[in-house]
Amino acid sequence: MGLLTGLRSSIARAVSSVFADDEPRRIGIYGPPNAGKTTLANRIVRDWTEHGDAVGPESHVPHETRRARRKENVEIERDGRTVTIDVVDTPGVTTKVDYTEFLEHDMEKEDAVRRSREATEGVAEAMHWLREDVDGVIYVLDAAQDPFTQVNTMLIGIIESQDLPVLILANKIDLEEASVQRIRNAYPQHDTVKVSALEGNNMNEVYDKIAEYFG
Amino acid sequence: MPEIKPPGDGDDSGGVQIDLISGERMEGLASMEKIRLILDGVHDGNIVILEEGLSPDEESRLIEVTMSEINPDEFEGIEIETYPKNDSGSKGLFARLTRSSSPKKLTVIGPANRLETLHKDETLIQTLVS
């Protein structure tokens, strides 16, 4: 890196830190169950924190995340400046929870019932965070699924009504049946960025957009 | 204003009771009263159709209250359908400043174990009631 470039970068970082808000912005990762929210949260935290601890366990079983979890002070560097955010991984939002679905994942009834109770509390908690405690939203959708669901329509409407900045991610583009365009058609009023949080594909564009939207 | 028929009789005949609630009736209610009216009907196995829907904030609270009332083997939640909102990008500055979004969108709500969505797009909602 040339002296001039290095100097420019240092000045940019200094200016950024002087003018940055004291509190990092809390960015909620929202979406329906099994969209890959925790996989994304873990990917962001592992990419930008020294120890890279996971935010939470990842699973194919729905409602693996049943409590909102916050990872504080994640510093993302883009073009010589640093954007500091708190990553809030939230439980998948739904309007119904049927414990018998968990029985299909080799769970005993008692465990399935407990999981469903925790899942309902988690969804309520996620809604509360959305109304009170987040400054921006990363909305994660499984690009292999139909985006025209009521939960997606309602949640994006709720986010818009609060004037929160929102970035839509079309996740799981590593799957053959994924369609990013279907999501773009469903929510044309928002930017949609394609990504595979699992494989780490296109994360650079995700970080560019995070810096642009939430910096 | 006509009163809504008390729910509960529909099941006896094997039929399904449908509550069509006008915008005028909902207009005079507080948010929690609206949510209570909807969920009481749904708990009784009815399909509730709102002429003018709920505001985003009310939808958020409806999800939250629904979650608190889910009970294994008794109530597994709600199925809800509205037309997707597609005008937010073109909403006027005044409406955005005052947040006076008009929620006027037909909304169908029912017990998750009785109402199933078959198809939905910007102009059509097809559901199956069992």
mmCIF file of C-alpha atoms in Angstrom:
data_model
loop_
_atom_site.group_PDB
_atom_site.id
_atom_site.type_symbol
_atom_site.label_atom_id
_atom_site.label_comp_id
_atom_site.label_asym_id
_atom_site.label_seq_id
_atom_site.Cartn_x
_atom_site.Cartn_y
_atom_site.Cartn_z
ATOM 1 C CA MET A 1 0.000 0.000 0.000
ATOM 2 C CA GLY A 2 1.463 3.380 -0.993
ATOM 3 C CA LEU A 3 2.174 6.052 1.592
ATOM 4 C CA LEU A 4 -0.522 8.329 0.215
ATOM 5 C CA THR A 5 -3.118 5.570 0.155
ATOM 6 C CA GLY A 6 -2.218 4.534 3.689
ATOM 7 C CA LEU A 7 -2.428 8.126 4.913
ATOM 8 C CA ARG A 8 -5.785 8.606 3.223
ATOM 9 C CA SER A 9 -7.051 5.412 4.778
ATOM 10 C CA SER A 10 -5.870 6.464 8.256
ATOM 11 C CA ILE A 11 -7.545 9.864 7.912
ATOM 12 C CA ALA A 12 -10.761 8.224 6.753
ATOM 13 C CA ARG A 13 -10.726 5.903 9.760
ATOM 14 C CA ALA A 14 -10.047 8.799 12.147
ATOM 15 C CA VAL A 15 -12.836 10.932 10.651
ATOM 16 C CA SER A 16 -15.171 7.980 10.766
ATOM 17 C CA SER A 17 -14.451 7.318 14.432
ATOM 18 C CA VAL A 18 -14.831 10.992 15.385
ATOM 19 C CA PHE A 19 -18.212 11.312 13.709
ATOM 20 C CA ALA A 20 -19.545 7.886 14.538
ATOM 21 C CA ASP A 21 -22.396 7.569 17.009
ATOM 22 C CA ASP A 22 -21.347 6.490 20.470
ATOM 23 C CA GLU A 23 -23.607 3.468 20.414
ATOM 24 C CA PRO A 24 -23.248 0.803 17.747
ATOM 25 C CA ARG A 25 -26.388 0.216 15.759
ATOM 26 C CA ARG A 26 -28.364 -2.862 16.646
ATOM 27 C CA ILE A 27 -29.084 -4.764 13.466
ATOM 28 C CA GLY A 28 -31.745 -7.438 13.793
ATOM 29 C CA ILE A 29 -31.499 -10.490 11.559
ATOM 30 C CA TYR A 30 -35.112 -11.385 10.803
ATOM 31 C CA GLY A 31 -36.945 -13.814 8.598
ATOM 32 C CA PRO A 32 -39.054 -16.966 8.639
ATOM 33 C CA PRO A 33 -37.818 -20.167 10.335
ATOM 34 C CA ASN A 34 -35.050 -22.068 8.526
ATOM 35 C CA ALA A 35 -34.021 -19.173 6.274
ATOM 36 C CA GLY A 36 -30.424 -19.339 7.511
ATOM 37 C CA LYS A 37 -30.416 -16.407 9.948
ATOM 38 C CA THR A 38 -28.121 -18.001 12.512
ATOM 39 C CA THR A 39 -25.793 -19.283 9.792
ATOM 40 C CA LEU A 40 -25.520 -15.705 8.533
ATOM 41 C CA ALA A 41 -25.029 -14.266 12.035
ATOM 42 C CA ASN A 42 -22.285 -16.805 12.712
ATOM 43 C CA ARG A 43 -20.635 -16.043 9.362
ATOM 44 C CA ILE A 44 -20.579 -12.276 10.059
ATOM 45 C CA VAL A 45 -19.259 -12.717 13.599
ATOM 46 C CA ARG A 46 -16.607 -15.252 12.557
ATOM 47 C CA ASP A 47 -15.443 -12.997 9.726
ATOM 48 C CA TRP A 48 -15.079 -9.856 11.857
ATOM 49 C CA THR A 49 -14.315 -10.763 15.450
ATOM 50 C CA GLU A 50 -11.016 -11.928 16.870
ATOM 51 C CA HIS A 51 -12.272 -15.040 18.611
ATOM 52 C CA GLY A 52 -15.056 -15.672 16.156
ATOM 53 C CA ASP A 53 -17.382 -17.381 18.623
ATOM 54 C CA ALA A 54 -20.647 -18.588 17.164
ATOM 55 C CA VAL A 55 -23.774 -16.581 17.911
ATOM 56 C CA GLY A 56 -25.802 -19.781 18.147
ATOM 57 C CA PRO A 57 -26.154 -23.361 16.945
ATOM 58 C CA GLU A 58 -27.288 -23.993 13.356
ATOM 59 C CA SER A 59 -29.802 -26.695 12.523
ATOM 60 C CA HIS A 60 -32.225 -27.927 9.882
ATOM 61 C CA VAL A 61 -34.845 -28.412 12.588
ATOM 62 C CA PRO A 62 -37.154 -25.377 12.630
ATOM 63 C CA HIS A 63 -37.008 -23.030 15.632
ATOM 64 C CA GLU A 64 -33.473 -23.981 16.643
ATOM 65 C CA THR A 65 -33.083 -20.338 17.710
ATOM 66 C CA ARG A 66 -35.645 -19.686 20.416
ATOM 67 C CA ARG A 67 -34.088 -16.656 22.094
ATOM 68 C CA ALA A 68 -32.803 -13.448 20.534
ATOM 69 C CA ARG A 69 -29.013 -13.386 20.857
ATOM 70 C CA ARG A 70 -26.858 -10.301 20.549
ATOM 71 C CA LYS A 71 -23.209 -10.141 19.593
ATOM 72 C CA GLU A 72 -21.905 -6.709 20.463
ATOM 73 C CA ASN A 73 -19.404 -4.456 18.736
ATOM 74 C CA VAL A 74 -18.832 -6.290 15.495
ATOM 75 C CA GLU A 75 -16.503 -4.025 13.523
ATOM 76 C CA ILE A 76 -16.821 -4.340 9.763
ATOM 77 C CA GLU A 77 -14.170 -2.574 7.693
ATOM 78 C CA ARG A 78 -15.061 -1.304 4.249
ATOM 79 C CA ASP A 79 -13.051 1.074 2.102
ATOM 80 C CA GLY A 80 -10.904 2.270 4.958
ATOM 81 C CA ARG A 81 -13.693 2.967 7.414
ATOM 82 C CA THR A 82 -15.137 0.918 10.193
ATOM 83 C CA VAL A 83 -18.811 0.275 10.774
ATOM 84 C CA THR A 84 -19.613 -1.035 14.236
ATOM 85 C CA ILE A 85 -22.835 -2.950 14.721
ATOM 86 C CA ASP A 86 -24.452 -5.222 17.270
ATOM 87 C CA VAL A 87 -25.689 -8.334 15.484
ATOM 88 C CA VAL A 88 -29.019 -9.526 16.910
ATOM 89 C CA ASP A 89 -29.954 -13.020 15.758
ATOM 90 C CA THR A 90 -33.692 -13.512 16.260
ATOM 91 C CA PRO A 91 -35.983 -16.547 16.273
ATOM 92 C CA GLY A 92 -37.813 -17.213 13.009
ATOM 93 C CA VAL A 93 -41.180 -15.465 12.912
ATOM 94 C CA THR A 94 -44.369 -17.391 12.272
ATOM 95 C CA THR A 95 -48.063 -17.195 13.137
ATOM 96 C CA LYS A 96 -48.364 -20.850 14.124
ATOM 97 C CA VAL A 97 -46.340 -23.493 15.938
ATOM 98 C CA ASP A 98 -47.428 -27.131 15.808
ATOM 99 C CA TYR A 99 -45.374 -29.325 18.124
ATOM 100 C CA THR A 100 -46.146 -32.420 16.023
ATOM 101 C CA GLU A 101 -43.805 -31.030 13.341
ATOM 102 C CA PHE A 102 -40.919 -31.598 15.721
ATOM 103 C CA LEU A 103 -41.899 -35.235 16.184
ATOM 104 C CA GLU A 104 -40.866 -35.744 12.548
ATOM 105 C CA HIS A 105 -37.339 -34.841 13.612
ATOM 106 C CA ASP A 106 -37.041 -37.834 15.960
ATOM 107 C CA MET A 107 -38.059 -35.901 19.049
ATOM 108 C CA GLU A 108 -40.040 -37.305 21.977
ATOM 109 C CA LYS A 109 -43.407 -35.656 22.598
ATOM 110 C CA GLU A 110 -42.228 -34.028 25.822
ATOM 111 C CA ASP A 111 -39.233 -32.453 24.074
ATOM 112 C CA ALA A 112 -41.370 -31.407 21.108
ATOM 113 C CA VAL A 113 -43.923 -29.700 23.375
ATOM 114 C CA ARG A 114 -41.174 -27.923 25.303
ATOM 115 C CA ARG A 115 -39.539 -26.808 22.063
ATOM 116 C CA SER A 116 -42.859 -25.466 20.757
ATOM 117 C CA ARG A 117 -43.442 -23.501 23.978
ATOM 118 C CA GLU A 118 -39.952 -22.011 23.778
ATOM 119 C CA ALA A 119 -40.483 -21.260 20.085
ATOM 120 C CA THR A 120 -43.673 -19.272 20.764
ATOM 121 C CA GLU A 121 -41.897 -17.260 23.459
ATOM 122 C CA GLY A 122 -39.042 -16.669 21.034
ATOM 123 C CA VAL A 123 -41.326 -15.352 18.287
ATOM 124 C CA ALA A 124 -43.006 -12.968 20.750
ATOM 125 C CA GLU A 125 -39.561 -11.820 21.870
ATOM 126 C CA ALA A 126 -38.483 -11.228 18.259
ATOM 127 C CA MET A 127 -41.560 -9.067 17.640
ATOM 128 C CA HIS A 128 -40.847 -7.064 20.762
ATOM 129 C CA TRP A 129 -37.246 -6.452 19.665
ATOM 130 C CA LEU A 130 -38.514 -5.313 16.279
ATOM 131 C CA ARG A 131 -40.875 -2.743 17.784
ATOM 132 C CA GLU A 132 -38.529 -1.459 20.478
ATOM 133 C CA ASP A 133 -34.885 -2.360 20.169
ATOM 134 C CA VAL A 134 -33.410 -2.566 16.675
ATOM 135 C CA ASP A 135 -32.050 0.226 14.473
ATOM 136 C CA GLY A 136 -32.013 -1.690 11.214
ATOM 137 C CA VAL A 137 -32.960 -5.059 9.768
ATOM 138 C CA ILE A 138 -31.299 -7.678 7.616
ATOM 139 C CA TYR A 139 -34.219 -9.728 6.291
ATOM 140 C CA VAL A 140 -33.119 -13.218 5.331
ATOM 141 C CA LEU A 141 -35.116 -15.314 2.882
ATOM 142 C CA ASP A 142 -34.500 -18.819 1.619
ATOM 143 C CA ALA A 143 -34.171 -18.228 -2.133
ATOM 144 C CA ALA A 144 -35.417 -21.754 -2.811
ATOM 145 C CA GLN A 145 -38.779 -21.023 -1.155
ATOM 146 C CA ASP A 146 -41.774 -18.924 -2.207
ATOM 147 C CA PRO A 147 -41.184 -15.398 -0.833
ATOM 148 C CA PHE A 148 -44.879 -14.455 -1.130
ATOM 149 C CA THR A 149 -45.823 -15.691 2.336
ATOM 150 C CA GLN A 150 -47.965 -13.761 4.752
ATOM 151 C CA VAL A 151 -45.257 -13.665 7.408
ATOM 152 C CA ASN A 152 -42.839 -12.048 4.956
ATOM 153 C CA THR A 153 -45.431 -9.579 3.719
ATOM 154 C CA MET A 154 -46.433 -8.596 7.261
ATOM 155 C CA LEU A 155 -42.918 -8.356 8.649
ATOM 156 C CA ILE A 156 -41.623 -6.240 5.789
ATOM 157 C CA GLY A 157 -44.705 -4.030 6.201
ATOM 158 C CA ILE A 158 -44.008 -3.691 9.939
ATOM 159 C CA ILE A 159 -40.355 -2.818 9.264
ATOM 160 C CA GLU A 160 -41.350 -0.235 6.645
ATOM 161 C CA SER A 161 -43.920 1.328 8.970
ATOM 162 C CA GLN A 162 -41.138 1.960 11.488
ATOM 163 C CA ASP A 163 -38.905 3.524 8.844
ATOM 164 C CA LEU A 164 -36.098 1.106 9.680
ATOM 165 C CA PRO A 165 -33.437 0.588 7.010
ATOM 166 C CA VAL A 166 -33.833 -2.929 5.619
ATOM 167 C CA LEU A 167 -31.594 -5.058 3.462
ATOM 168 C CA ILE A 168 -33.071 -8.225 1.977
ATOM 169 C CA LEU A 169 -30.772 -11.197 1.529
ATOM 170 C CA ALA A 170 -31.663 -14.006 -0.869
ATOM 171 C CA ASN A 171 -29.883 -16.784 1.008
ATOM 172 C CA LYS A 172 -29.083 -20.377 -0.005
ATOM 173 C CA ILE A 173 -28.096 -19.527 -3.591
ATOM 174 C CA ASP A 174 -25.990 -22.675 -3.474
ATOM 175 C CA LEU A 175 -29.225 -24.645 -3.875
ATOM 176 C CA GLU A 176 -30.176 -25.587 -7.413
ATOM 177 C CA GLU A 177 -33.782 -24.408 -7.093
ATOM 178 C CA ALA A 178 -32.844 -20.970 -5.719
ATOM 179 C CA SER A 179 -34.319 -17.939 -7.499
ATOM 180 C CA VAL A 180 -33.100 -14.483 -6.528
ATOM 181 C CA GLN A 181 -35.317 -12.859 -9.142
ATOM 182 C CA ARG A 182 -38.462 -14.264 -7.507
ATOM 183 C CA ILE A 183 -37.556 -12.358 -4.327
ATOM 184 C CA ARG A 184 -36.731 -9.195 -6.269
ATOM 185 C CA ASN A 185 -40.135 -9.418 -7.950
ATOM 186 C CA ALA A 186 -41.895 -9.901 -4.612
ATOM 187 C CA TYR A 187 -40.250 -6.930 -2.883
ATOM 188 C CA PRO A 188 -39.147 -4.551 -5.647
ATOM 189 C CA GLN A 189 -39.087 -1.598 -3.259
ATOM 190 C CA HIS A 190 -35.962 -2.983 -1.535
ATOM 191 C CA ASP A 191 -32.444 -3.980 -2.529
ATOM 192 C CA THR A 192 -31.992 -7.735 -2.616
ATOM 193 C CA VAL A 193 -28.496 -9.192 -2.352
ATOM 194 C CA LYS A 194 -27.848 -12.836 -3.171
ATOM 195 C CA VAL A 195 -25.763 -14.860 -0.752
ATOM 196 C CA SER A 196 -24.938 -18.289 0.545
ATOM 197 C CA ALA A 197 -24.195 -17.801 4.227
ATOM 198 C CA LEU A 198 -23.332 -21.490 4.481
ATOM 199 C CA GLU A 199 -20.749 -21.434 1.685
ATOM 200 C CA GLY A 200 -19.693 -17.823 2.216
ATOM 201 C CA ASN A 201 -20.565 -16.875 -1.373
ATOM 202 C CA ASN A 202 -20.961 -13.151 -2.159
ATOM 203 C CA MET A 203 -20.323 -12.036 1.435
ATOM 204 C CA ASN A 204 -18.233 -9.104 0.198
ATOM 205 C CA GLU A 205 -21.284 -7.530 -1.406
ATOM 206 C CA VAL A 206 -23.242 -8.197 1.796
ATOM 207 C CA TYR A 207 -20.617 -6.323 3.831
ATOM 208 C CA ASP A 208 -20.575 -3.457 1.319
ATOM 209 C CA LYS A 209 -24.343 -3.140 1.698
ATOM 210 C CA ILE A 210 -24.226 -3.411 5.506
ATOM 211 C CA ALA A 211 -21.733 -0.524 5.562
ATOM 212 C CA GLU A 212 -23.899 1.466 3.142
ATOM 213 C CA TYR A 213 -27.185 0.838 4.947
ATOM 214 C CA PHE A 214 -26.170 0.776 8.585
ATOM 215 C CA GLY A 215 -22.909 2.729 8.727
ATOM 216 C CA MET B 1 -74.848 -1.356 13.972
ATOM 217 C CA PRO B 2 -75.703 -5.060 13.660
ATOM 218 C CA GLU B 3 -74.196 -7.359 16.264
ATOM 219 C CA ILE B 4 -72.011 -10.251 15.210
ATOM 220 C CA LYS B 5 -73.643 -13.575 15.916
ATOM 221 C CA PRO B 6 -72.078 -15.197 18.972
ATOM 222 C CA PRO B 7 -69.688 -17.911 17.812
ATOM 223 C CA GLY B 8 -69.851 -21.541 18.768
ATOM 224 C CA ASP B 9 -72.912 -22.866 16.951
ATOM 225 C CA GLY B 10 -71.137 -23.479 13.671
ATOM 226 C CA ASP B 11 -69.455 -26.696 14.731
ATOM 227 C CA ASP B 12 -72.719 -28.379 15.743
ATOM 228 C CA SER B 13 -73.920 -28.518 12.168
ATOM 229 C CA GLY B 14 -70.488 -29.359 10.787
ATOM 230 C CA GLY B 15 -70.374 -25.977 9.083
ATOM 231 C CA VAL B 16 -67.930 -23.150 9.469
ATOM 232 C CA GLN B 17 -68.940 -19.787 10.856
ATOM 233 C CA ILE B 18 -67.540 -16.793 9.011
ATOM 234 C CA ASP B 19 -67.383 -13.416 10.731
ATOM 235 C CA LEU B 20 -67.294 -10.586 8.206
ATOM 236 C CA ILE B 21 -66.222 -7.539 10.187
ATOM 237 C CA SER B 22 -66.713 -4.147 8.603
ATOM 238 C CA GLY B 23 -64.189 -1.360 8.693
ATOM 239 C CA GLU B 24 -66.759 0.750 10.462
ATOM 240 C CA ARG B 25 -67.006 -1.712 13.351
ATOM 241 C CA MET B 26 -63.241 -1.952 13.744
ATOM 242 C CA GLU B 27 -62.760 1.807 13.533
ATOM 243 C CA GLY B 28 -64.132 2.429 16.998
ATOM 244 C CA LEU B 29 -62.032 -0.224 18.708
ATOM 245 C CA ALA B 30 -58.658 0.081 20.424
ATOM 246 C CA SER B 31 -55.848 -2.109 19.044
ATOM 247 C CA MET B 32 -56.136 -4.724 21.785
ATOM 248 C CA GLU B 33 -59.914 -4.826 21.390
ATOM 249 C CA LYS B 34 -59.469 -5.579 17.704
ATOM 250 C CA ILE B 35 -56.975 -8.339 18.463
ATOM 251 C CA ARG B 36 -59.271 -9.784 21.129
ATOM 252 C CA LEU B 37 -62.236 -9.735 18.743
ATOM 253 C CA ILE B 38 -60.201 -11.608 16.121
ATOM 254 C CA LEU B 39 -58.639 -14.170 18.432
ATOM 255 C CA ASP B 40 -61.853 -14.885 20.324
ATOM 256 C CA GLY B 41 -63.487 -15.729 16.997
ATOM 257 C CA VAL B 42 -60.537 -17.844 15.875
ATOM 258 C CA HIS B 43 -60.432 -19.734 19.198
ATOM 259 C CA ASP B 44 -64.064 -20.687 18.534
ATOM 260 C CA GLY B 45 -63.047 -22.133 15.181
ATOM 261 C CA ASN B 46 -64.431 -19.266 13.089
ATOM 262 C CA ILE B 47 -62.986 -17.674 9.989
ATOM 263 C CA VAL B 48 -62.671 -13.928 10.515
ATOM 264 C CA ILE B 49 -62.666 -11.621 7.500
ATOM 265 C CA LEU B 50 -61.721 -8.001 8.063
ATOM 266 C CA GLU B 51 -62.939 -5.538 5.478
ATOM 267 C CA GLU B 52 -60.050 -3.153 6.096
ATOM 268 C CA GLY B 53 -57.351 -5.154 7.837
ATOM 269 C CA LEU B 54 -54.994 -4.116 10.595
ATOM 270 C CA SER B 55 -52.177 -1.581 10.789
ATOM 271 C CA PRO B 56 -48.599 -2.940 10.757
ATOM 272 C CA ASP B 57 -48.299 -2.261 14.485
ATOM 273 C CA GLU B 58 -51.526 -4.146 15.163
ATOM 274 C CA GLU B 59 -50.308 -7.036 13.013
ATOM 275 C CA SER B 60 -47.144 -7.136 15.075
ATOM 276 C CA ARG B 61 -49.133 -7.299 18.304
ATOM 277 C CA LEU B 62 -51.494 -9.893 16.830
ATOM 278 C CA ILE B 63 -48.505 -12.182 16.218
ATOM 279 C CA GLU B 64 -47.234 -11.561 19.731
ATOM 280 C CA VAL B 65 -50.579 -12.240 21.438
ATOM 281 C CA THR B 66 -51.193 -15.293 19.234
ATOM 282 C CA MET B 67 -47.863 -16.736 20.323
ATOM 283 C CA SER B 68 -48.766 -16.289 23.974
ATOM 284 C CA GLU B 69 -52.014 -18.236 23.448
ATOM 285 C CA ILE B 70 -50.648 -21.239 21.555
ATOM 286 C CA ASN B 71 -51.251 -24.394 23.543
ATOM 287 C CA PRO B 72 -50.209 -27.868 22.395
ATOM 288 C CA ASP B 73 -53.178 -30.071 21.379
ATOM 289 C CA GLU B 74 -55.570 -27.104 21.784
ATOM 290 C CA PHE B 75 -54.538 -24.071 19.743
ATOM 291 C CA GLU B 76 -51.653 -24.070 17.288
ATOM 292 C CA GLY B 77 -51.972 -20.502 16.100
ATOM 293 C CA ILE B 78 -53.488 -18.652 13.176
ATOM 294 C CA GLU B 79 -53.394 -18.624 9.428
ATOM 295 C CA ILE B 80 -53.666 -15.075 8.111
ATOM 296 C CA GLU B 81 -53.702 -13.761 4.570
ATOM 297 C CA THR B 82 -53.781 -10.299 3.058
ATOM 298 C CA TYR B 83 -52.790 -8.990 -0.313
ATOM 299 C CA PRO B 84 -49.123 -7.998 -0.390
ATOM 300 C CA LYS B 85 -48.597 -4.285 0.082
ATOM 301 C CA ASN B 86 -46.856 -3.009 -3.001
ATOM 302 C CA ASP B 87 -47.262 0.736 -2.802
ATOM 303 C CA SER B 88 -44.791 1.619 -0.062
ATOM 304 C CA GLY B 89 -42.166 2.827 -2.493
ATOM 305 C CA SER B 90 -44.521 5.302 -4.073
ATOM 306 C CA LYS B 91 -46.115 6.563 -0.882
ATOM 307 C CA GLY B 92 -46.228 10.330 -0.696
ATOM 308 C CA LEU B 93 -43.960 12.350 1.548
ATOM 309 C CA PHE B 94 -46.847 13.542 3.731
ATOM 310 C CA ALA B 95 -48.069 9.996 4.305
ATOM 311 C CA ARG B 96 -44.551 8.876 5.195
ATOM 312 C CA LEU B 97 -44.026 11.776 7.584
ATOM 313 C CA THR B 98 -47.319 11.235 9.335
ATOM 314 C CA ARG B 99 -47.158 7.453 9.005
ATOM 315 C CA SER B 100 -50.771 7.616 7.983
ATOM 316 C CA SER B 101 -50.557 4.403 6.026
ATOM 317 C CA SER B 102 -53.972 3.197 5.039
ATOM 318 C CA PRO B 103 -54.219 -0.476 5.982
ATOM 319 C CA LYS B 104 -57.349 -0.968 3.886
ATOM 320 C CA LYS B 105 -56.651 -4.467 2.707
ATOM 321 C CA LEU B 106 -59.030 -7.375 2.979
ATOM 322 C CA THR B 107 -57.679 -9.793 5.570
ATOM 323 C CA VAL B 108 -58.652 -13.411 6.219
ATOM 324 C CA ILE B 109 -57.759 -14.975 9.572
ATOM 325 C CA GLY B 110 -58.563 -18.444 10.851
ATOM 326 C CA PRO B 111 -57.317 -21.253 13.062
ATOM 327 C CA ALA B 112 -54.105 -22.702 11.604
ATOM 328 C CA ASN B 113 -55.594 -26.210 11.723
ATOM 329 C CA ARG B 114 -58.700 -25.234 9.711
ATOM 330 C CA LEU B 115 -57.549 -22.622 7.210
ATOM 331 C CA GLU B 116 -54.984 -23.514 4.586
ATOM 332 C CA THR B 117 -53.620 -21.186 1.937
ATOM 333 C CA LEU B 118 -53.576 -22.788 -1.491
ATOM 334 C CA HIS B 119 -52.327 -19.893 -3.591
ATOM 335 C CA LYS B 120 -51.495 -16.269 -3.117
ATOM 336 C CA ASP B 121 -50.262 -13.486 -5.351
ATOM 337 C CA GLU B 122 -50.771 -9.733 -5.649
ATOM 338 C CA THR B 123 -54.372 -10.055 -6.753
ATOM 339 C CA LEU B 124 -55.659 -13.439 -5.613
ATOM 340 C CA ILE B 125 -55.841 -15.381 -2.361
ATOM 341 C CA GLN B 126 -57.132 -18.961 -2.506
ATOM 342 C CA THR B 127 -57.746 -20.764 0.769
ATOM 343 C CA LEU B 128 -59.160 -24.101 1.833
ATOM 344 C CA VAL B 129 -61.363 -24.228 4.936
ATOM 345 C CA SER B 130 -61.724 -27.634 6.568
#
